[in-house]
PDB file of C-alpha atoms in Angstrom:
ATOM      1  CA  UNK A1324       2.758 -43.222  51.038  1.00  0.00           C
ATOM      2  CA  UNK A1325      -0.253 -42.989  49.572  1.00  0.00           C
ATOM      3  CA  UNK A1326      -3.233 -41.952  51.585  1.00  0.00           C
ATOM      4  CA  UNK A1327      -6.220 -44.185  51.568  1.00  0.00           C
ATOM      5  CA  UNK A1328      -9.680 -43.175  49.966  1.00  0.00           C
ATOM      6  CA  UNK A1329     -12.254 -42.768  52.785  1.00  0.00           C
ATOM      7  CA  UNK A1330     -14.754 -45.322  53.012  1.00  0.00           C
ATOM      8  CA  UNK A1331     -18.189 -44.313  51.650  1.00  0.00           C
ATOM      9  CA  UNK A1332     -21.147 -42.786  54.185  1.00  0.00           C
ATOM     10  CA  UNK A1333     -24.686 -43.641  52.611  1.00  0.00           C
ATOM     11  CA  UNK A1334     -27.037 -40.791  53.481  1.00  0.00           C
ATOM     12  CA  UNK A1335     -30.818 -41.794  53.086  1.00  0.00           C
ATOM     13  CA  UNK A1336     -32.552 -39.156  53.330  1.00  0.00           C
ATOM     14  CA  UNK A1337     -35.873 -37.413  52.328  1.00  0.00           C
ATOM     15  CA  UNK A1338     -36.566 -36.578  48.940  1.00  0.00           C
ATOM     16  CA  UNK A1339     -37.467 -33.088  50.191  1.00  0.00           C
ATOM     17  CA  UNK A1340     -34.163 -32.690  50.762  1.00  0.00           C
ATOM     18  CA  UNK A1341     -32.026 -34.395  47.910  1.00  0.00           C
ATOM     19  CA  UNK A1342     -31.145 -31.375  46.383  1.00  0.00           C
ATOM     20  CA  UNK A1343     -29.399 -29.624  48.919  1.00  0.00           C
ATOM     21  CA  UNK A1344     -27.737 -32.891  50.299  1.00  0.00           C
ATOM     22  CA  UNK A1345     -26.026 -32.904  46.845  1.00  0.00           C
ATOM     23  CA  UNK A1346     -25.181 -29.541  46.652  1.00  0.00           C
ATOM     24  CA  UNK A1347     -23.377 -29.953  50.210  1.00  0.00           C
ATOM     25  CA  UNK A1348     -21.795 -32.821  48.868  1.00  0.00           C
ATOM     26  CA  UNK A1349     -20.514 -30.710  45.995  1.00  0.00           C
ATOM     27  CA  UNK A1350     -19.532 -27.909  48.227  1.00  0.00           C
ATOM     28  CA  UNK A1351     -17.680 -29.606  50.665  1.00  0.00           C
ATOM     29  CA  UNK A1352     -15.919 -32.016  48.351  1.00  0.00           C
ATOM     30  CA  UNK A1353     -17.459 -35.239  50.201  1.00  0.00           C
ATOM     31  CA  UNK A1354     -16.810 -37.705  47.094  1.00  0.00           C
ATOM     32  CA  UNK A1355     -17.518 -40.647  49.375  1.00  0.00           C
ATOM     33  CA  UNK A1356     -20.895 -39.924  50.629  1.00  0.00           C
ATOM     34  CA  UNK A1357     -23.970 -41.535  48.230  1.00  0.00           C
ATOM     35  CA  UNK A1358     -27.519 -40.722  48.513  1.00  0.00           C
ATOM     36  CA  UNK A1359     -30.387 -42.708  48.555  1.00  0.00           C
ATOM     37  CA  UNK A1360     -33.865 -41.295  49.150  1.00  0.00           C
ATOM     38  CA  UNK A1361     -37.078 -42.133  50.814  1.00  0.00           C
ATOM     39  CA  UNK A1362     -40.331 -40.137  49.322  1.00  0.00           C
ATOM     40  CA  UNK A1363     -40.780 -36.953  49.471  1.00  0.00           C
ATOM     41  CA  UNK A1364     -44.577 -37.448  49.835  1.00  0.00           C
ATOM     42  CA  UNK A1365     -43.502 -38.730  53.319  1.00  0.00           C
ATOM     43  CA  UNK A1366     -43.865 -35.019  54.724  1.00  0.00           C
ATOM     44  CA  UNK A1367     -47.812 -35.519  54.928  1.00  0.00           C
ATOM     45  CA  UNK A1368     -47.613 -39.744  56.393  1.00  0.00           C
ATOM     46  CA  UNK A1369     -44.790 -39.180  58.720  1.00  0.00           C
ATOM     47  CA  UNK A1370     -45.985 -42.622  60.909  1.00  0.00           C
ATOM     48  CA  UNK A1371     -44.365 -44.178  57.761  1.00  0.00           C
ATOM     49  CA  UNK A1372     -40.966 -42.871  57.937  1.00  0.00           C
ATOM     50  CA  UNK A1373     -39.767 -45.431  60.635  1.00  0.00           C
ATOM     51  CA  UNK A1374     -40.804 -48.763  58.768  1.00  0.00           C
ATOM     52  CA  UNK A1375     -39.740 -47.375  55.330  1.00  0.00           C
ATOM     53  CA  UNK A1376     -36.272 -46.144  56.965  1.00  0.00           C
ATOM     54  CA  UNK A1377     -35.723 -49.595  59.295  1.00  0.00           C
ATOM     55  CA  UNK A1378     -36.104 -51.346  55.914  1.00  0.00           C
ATOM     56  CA  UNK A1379     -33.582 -48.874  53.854  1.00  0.00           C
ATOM     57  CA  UNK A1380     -31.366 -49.391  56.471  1.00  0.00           C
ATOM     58  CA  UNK A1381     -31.202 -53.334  56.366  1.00  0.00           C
ATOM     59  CA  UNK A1382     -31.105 -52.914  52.642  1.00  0.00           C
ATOM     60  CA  UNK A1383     -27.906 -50.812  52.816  1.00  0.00           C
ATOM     61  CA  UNK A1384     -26.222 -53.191  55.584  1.00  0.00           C
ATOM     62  CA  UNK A1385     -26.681 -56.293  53.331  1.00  0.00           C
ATOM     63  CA  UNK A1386     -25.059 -53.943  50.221  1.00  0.00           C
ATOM     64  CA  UNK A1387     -22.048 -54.109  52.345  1.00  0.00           C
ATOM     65  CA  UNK A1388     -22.833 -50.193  53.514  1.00  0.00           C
ATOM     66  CA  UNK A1389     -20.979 -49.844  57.216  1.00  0.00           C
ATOM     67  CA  UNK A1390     -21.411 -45.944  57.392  1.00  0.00           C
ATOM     68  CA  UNK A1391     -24.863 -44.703  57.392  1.00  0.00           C
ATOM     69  CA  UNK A1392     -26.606 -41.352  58.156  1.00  0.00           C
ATOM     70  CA  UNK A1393     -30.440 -40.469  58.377  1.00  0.00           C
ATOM     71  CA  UNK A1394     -31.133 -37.501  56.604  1.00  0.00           C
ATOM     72  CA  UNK A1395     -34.169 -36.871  58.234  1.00  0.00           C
ATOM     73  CA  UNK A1396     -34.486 -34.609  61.559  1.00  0.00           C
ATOM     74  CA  UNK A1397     -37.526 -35.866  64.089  1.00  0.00           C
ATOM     75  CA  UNK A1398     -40.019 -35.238  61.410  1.00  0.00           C
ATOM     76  CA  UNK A1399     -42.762 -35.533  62.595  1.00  0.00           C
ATOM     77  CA  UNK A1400     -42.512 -39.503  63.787  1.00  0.00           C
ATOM     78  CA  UNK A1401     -42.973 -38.579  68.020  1.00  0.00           C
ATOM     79  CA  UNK A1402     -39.413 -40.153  68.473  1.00  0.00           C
ATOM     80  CA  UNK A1403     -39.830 -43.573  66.524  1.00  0.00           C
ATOM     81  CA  UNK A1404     -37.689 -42.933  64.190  1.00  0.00           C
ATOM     82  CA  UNK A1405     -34.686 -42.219  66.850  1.00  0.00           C
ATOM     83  CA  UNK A1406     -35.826 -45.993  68.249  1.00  0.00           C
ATOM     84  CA  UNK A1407     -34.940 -47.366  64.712  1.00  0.00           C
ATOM     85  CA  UNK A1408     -31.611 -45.335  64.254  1.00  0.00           C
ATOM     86  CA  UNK A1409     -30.888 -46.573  67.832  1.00  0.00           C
ATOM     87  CA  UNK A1410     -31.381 -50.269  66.861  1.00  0.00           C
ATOM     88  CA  UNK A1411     -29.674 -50.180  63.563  1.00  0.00           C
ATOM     89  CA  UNK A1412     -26.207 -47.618  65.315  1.00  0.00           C
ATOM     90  CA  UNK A1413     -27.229 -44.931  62.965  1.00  0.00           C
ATOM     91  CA  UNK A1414     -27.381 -41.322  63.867  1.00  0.00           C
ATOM     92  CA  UNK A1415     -30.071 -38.824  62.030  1.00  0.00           C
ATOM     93  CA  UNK A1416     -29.135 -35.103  61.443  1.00  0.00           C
ATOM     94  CA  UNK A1417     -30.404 -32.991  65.015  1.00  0.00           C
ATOM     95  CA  UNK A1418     -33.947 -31.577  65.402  1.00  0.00           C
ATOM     96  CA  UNK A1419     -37.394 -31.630  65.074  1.00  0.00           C
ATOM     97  CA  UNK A1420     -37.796 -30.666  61.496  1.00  0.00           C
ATOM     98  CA  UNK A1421     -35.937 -29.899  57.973  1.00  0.00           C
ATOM     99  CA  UNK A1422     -37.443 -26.211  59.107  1.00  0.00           C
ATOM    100  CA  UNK A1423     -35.593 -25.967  61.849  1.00  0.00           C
ATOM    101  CA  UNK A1424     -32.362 -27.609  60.560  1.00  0.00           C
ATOM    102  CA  UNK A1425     -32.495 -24.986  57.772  1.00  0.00           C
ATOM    103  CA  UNK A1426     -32.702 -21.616  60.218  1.00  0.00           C
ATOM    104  CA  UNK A1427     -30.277 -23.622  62.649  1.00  0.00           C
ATOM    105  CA  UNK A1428     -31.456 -24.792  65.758  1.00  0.00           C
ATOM    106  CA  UNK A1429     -30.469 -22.393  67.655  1.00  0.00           C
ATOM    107  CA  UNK A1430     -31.698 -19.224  65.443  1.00  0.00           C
ATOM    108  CA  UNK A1431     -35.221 -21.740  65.353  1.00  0.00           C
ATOM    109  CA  UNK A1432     -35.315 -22.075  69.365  1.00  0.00           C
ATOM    110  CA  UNK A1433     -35.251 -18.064  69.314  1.00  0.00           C
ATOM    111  CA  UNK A1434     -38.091 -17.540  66.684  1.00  0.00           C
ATOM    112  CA  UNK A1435     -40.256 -20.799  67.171  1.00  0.00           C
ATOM    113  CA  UNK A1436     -43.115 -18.951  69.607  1.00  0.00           C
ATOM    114  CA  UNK A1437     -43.346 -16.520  67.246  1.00  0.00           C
ATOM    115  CA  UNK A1438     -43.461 -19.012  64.219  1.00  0.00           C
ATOM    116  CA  UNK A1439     -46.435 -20.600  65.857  1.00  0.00           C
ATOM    117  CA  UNK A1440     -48.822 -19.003  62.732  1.00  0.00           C
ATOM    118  CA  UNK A1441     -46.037 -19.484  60.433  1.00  0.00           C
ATOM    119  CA  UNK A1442     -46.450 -21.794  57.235  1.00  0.00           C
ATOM    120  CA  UNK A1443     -43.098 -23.119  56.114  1.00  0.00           C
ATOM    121  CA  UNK A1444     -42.200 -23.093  52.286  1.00  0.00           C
ATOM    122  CA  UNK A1445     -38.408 -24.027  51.631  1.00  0.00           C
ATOM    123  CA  UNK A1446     -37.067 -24.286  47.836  1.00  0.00           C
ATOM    124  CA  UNK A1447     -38.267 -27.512  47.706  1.00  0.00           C
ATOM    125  CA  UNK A1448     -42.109 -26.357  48.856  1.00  0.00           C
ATOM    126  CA  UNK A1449     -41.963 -23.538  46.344  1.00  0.00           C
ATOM    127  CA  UNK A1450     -40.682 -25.990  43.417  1.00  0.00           C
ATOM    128  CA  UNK A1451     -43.272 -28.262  43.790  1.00  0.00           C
ATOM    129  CA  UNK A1452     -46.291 -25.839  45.570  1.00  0.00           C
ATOM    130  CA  UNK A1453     -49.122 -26.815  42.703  1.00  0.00           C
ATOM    131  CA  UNK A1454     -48.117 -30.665  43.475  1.00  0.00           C
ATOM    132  CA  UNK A1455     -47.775 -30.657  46.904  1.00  0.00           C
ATOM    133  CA  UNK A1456     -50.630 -28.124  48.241  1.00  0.00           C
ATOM    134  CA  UNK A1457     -52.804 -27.182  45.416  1.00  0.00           C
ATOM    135  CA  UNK A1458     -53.612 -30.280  43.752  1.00  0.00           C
ATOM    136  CA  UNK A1459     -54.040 -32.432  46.707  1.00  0.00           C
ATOM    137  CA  UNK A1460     -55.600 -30.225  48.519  1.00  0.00           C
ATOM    138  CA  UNK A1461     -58.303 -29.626  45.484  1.00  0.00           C
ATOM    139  CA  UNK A1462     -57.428 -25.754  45.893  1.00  0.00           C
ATOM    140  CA  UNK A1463     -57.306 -25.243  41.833  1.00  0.00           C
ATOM    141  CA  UNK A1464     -61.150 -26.406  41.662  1.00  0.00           C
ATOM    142  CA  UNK A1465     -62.280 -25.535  44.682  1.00  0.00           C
ATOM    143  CA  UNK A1466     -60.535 -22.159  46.285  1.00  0.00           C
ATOM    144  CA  UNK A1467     -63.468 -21.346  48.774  1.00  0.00           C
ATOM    145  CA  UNK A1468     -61.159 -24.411  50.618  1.00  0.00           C
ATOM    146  CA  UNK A1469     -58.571 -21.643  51.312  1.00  0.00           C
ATOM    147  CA  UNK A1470     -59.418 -20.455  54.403  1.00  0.00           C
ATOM    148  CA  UNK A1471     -60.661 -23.995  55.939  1.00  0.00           C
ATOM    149  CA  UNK A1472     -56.806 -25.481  55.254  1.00  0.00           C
ATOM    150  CA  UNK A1473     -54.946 -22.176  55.483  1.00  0.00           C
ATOM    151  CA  UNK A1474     -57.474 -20.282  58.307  1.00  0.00           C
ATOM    152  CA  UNK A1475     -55.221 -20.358  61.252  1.00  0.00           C
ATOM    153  CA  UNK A1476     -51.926 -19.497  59.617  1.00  0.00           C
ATOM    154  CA  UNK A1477     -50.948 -15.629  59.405  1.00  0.00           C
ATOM    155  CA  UNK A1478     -48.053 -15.471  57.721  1.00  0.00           C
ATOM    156  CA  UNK A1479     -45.969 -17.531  54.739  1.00  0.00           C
ATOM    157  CA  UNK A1480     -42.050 -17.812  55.581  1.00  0.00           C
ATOM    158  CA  UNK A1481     -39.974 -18.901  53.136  1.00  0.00           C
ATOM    159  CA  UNK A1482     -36.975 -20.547  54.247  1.00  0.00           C
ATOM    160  CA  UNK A1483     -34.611 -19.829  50.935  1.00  0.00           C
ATOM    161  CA  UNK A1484     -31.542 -22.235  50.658  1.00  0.00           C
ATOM    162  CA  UNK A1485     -30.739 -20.488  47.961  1.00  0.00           C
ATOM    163  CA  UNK A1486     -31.478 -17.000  45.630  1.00  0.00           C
ATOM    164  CA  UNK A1487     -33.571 -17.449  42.764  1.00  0.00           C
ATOM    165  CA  UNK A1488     -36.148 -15.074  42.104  1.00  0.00           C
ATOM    166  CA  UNK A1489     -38.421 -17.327  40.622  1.00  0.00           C
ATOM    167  CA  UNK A1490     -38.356 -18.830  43.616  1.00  0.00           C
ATOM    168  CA  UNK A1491     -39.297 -16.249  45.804  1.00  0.00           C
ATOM    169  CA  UNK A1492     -42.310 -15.124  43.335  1.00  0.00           C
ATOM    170  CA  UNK A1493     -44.128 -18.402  43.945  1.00  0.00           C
ATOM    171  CA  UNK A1494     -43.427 -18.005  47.763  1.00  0.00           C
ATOM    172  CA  UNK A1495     -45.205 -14.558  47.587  1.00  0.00           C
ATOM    173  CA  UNK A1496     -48.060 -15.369  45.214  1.00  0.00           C
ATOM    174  CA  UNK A1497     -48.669 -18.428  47.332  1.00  0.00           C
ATOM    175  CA  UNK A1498     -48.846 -16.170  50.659  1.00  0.00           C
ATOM    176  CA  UNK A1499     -51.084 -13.356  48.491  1.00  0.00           C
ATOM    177  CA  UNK A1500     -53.452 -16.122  47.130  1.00  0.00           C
ATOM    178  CA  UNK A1501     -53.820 -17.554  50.645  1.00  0.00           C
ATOM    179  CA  UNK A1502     -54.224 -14.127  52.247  1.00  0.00           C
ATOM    180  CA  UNK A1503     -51.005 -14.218  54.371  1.00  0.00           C
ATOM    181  CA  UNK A1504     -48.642 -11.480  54.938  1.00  0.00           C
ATOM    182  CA  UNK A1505     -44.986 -12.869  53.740  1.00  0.00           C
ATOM    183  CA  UNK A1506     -41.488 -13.133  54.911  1.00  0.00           C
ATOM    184  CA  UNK A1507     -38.570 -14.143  53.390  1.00  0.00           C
ATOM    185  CA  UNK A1508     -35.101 -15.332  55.269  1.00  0.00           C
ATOM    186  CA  UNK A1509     -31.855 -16.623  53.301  1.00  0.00           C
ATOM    187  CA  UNK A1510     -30.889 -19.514  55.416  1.00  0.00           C
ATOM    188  CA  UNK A1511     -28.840 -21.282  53.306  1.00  0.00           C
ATOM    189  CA  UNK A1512     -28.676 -24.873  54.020  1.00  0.00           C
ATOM    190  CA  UNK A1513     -28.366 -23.821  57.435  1.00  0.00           C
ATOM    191  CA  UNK A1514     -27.454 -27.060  60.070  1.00  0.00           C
ATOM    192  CA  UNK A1515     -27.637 -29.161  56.961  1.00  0.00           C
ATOM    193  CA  UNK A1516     -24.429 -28.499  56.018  1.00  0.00           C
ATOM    194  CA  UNK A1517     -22.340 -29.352  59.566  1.00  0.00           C
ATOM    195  CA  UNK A1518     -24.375 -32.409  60.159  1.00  0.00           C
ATOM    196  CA  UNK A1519     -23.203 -34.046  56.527  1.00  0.00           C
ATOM    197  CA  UNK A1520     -19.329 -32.995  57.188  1.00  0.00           C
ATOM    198  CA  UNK A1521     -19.746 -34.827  60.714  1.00  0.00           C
ATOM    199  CA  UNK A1522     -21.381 -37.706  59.034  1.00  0.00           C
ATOM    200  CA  UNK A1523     -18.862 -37.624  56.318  1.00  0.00           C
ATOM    201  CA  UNK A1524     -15.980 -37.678  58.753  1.00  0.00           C
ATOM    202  CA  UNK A1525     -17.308 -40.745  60.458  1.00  0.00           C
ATOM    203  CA  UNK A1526     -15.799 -43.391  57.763  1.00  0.00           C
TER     204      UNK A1526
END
């Protein structure tokens, strides 16, 4: 008998993160989970991400999608966003943050007192550092702005999903032109990667 062809999972997720949910997809086989994404600029107006995702979500239910999965942790949204996944009987992937979900919860709970001074940079951060932070921010014409945006941080930590070495030299010129001591740790795609198999096995 021949074994039916699991029914697709749509995954709408953040666009900070569309790499890596593909790459999971690729690892772990998971034909039958699509992507759709949100914007990444979302990281810096997280009150969006509710509306925008309540809307995706109807979207997807009128394309006939049953099986749907929020590829966004907490994010920043003070527990809206859980109030729309609970309305539409969707479930989002566990956490506060994609920084978190990338060091796994458990490894972030241990280091998150200490990570208090810590800015963040994943692959994603580093790929697009001059269009996220430097341009915005006005940091190219004006650099005496360092310290005001940058001030209370001490350290840069860069979350690597995966080992490139170009990479890892913007993460460390970014921490030596804002005057932070640096730290790298190879997470991987950390929870990422569980939380898309349990999605995926959900169809």
């Amino acid at each position: 008998m021949q074994r039916a062809e699991p029914e697709k999972v749509l995954v709408i997720g953040c666009g900070m993160i569309a790499r890596e949910v593909l790459a999971v997809k690729e690892r772990l086989g998971l034909d039958h989970l699509e992507l759709t994404c949100l914007p990444a600029e979302l990281h810096y107006r997280p009150d969006r991400i509710p509306a925008l995702m309540d809307a995706a979500i109807e979207k997807a239910r009128a394309e006939g999608y049953r099986n749907i999965f929020a590829g966004y942790a907490d994010c920043g949204t003070g527990g809206l966003l859980d109030r729309v996944c609970e309305k539409h009987g969707v479930e989002r992937i566990a956490g506060p943050h994609c920084f978190a979900f990338y060091q796994g919860l458990q490894a972030f709970e241990a280091v998150e007192e200490g990570d208090m001074t810590a800015f963040y940079m994943t692959d994603f951060l580093c790929r697009q550092f001059d269009a996220f932070f430097i341009k915005p921010l006005g940091l190219d014409r004006h650099p005496e702005l360092i310290n005001d945006f940058f001030g209370n941080y001490e350290k840069v930590v860069y979350l690597a999903q995966t080992d490139d070495p170009a990479l890892d030299k913007v993460a460390q010129d970014a921490a030596r032109m804002l005057g932070l001591a640096y730290e790298k740790r190879r997470t991987g795609y950390g929870d990422l990667e569980p939380e898309l198999a349990r999605a995926a096995t959900r169809s």
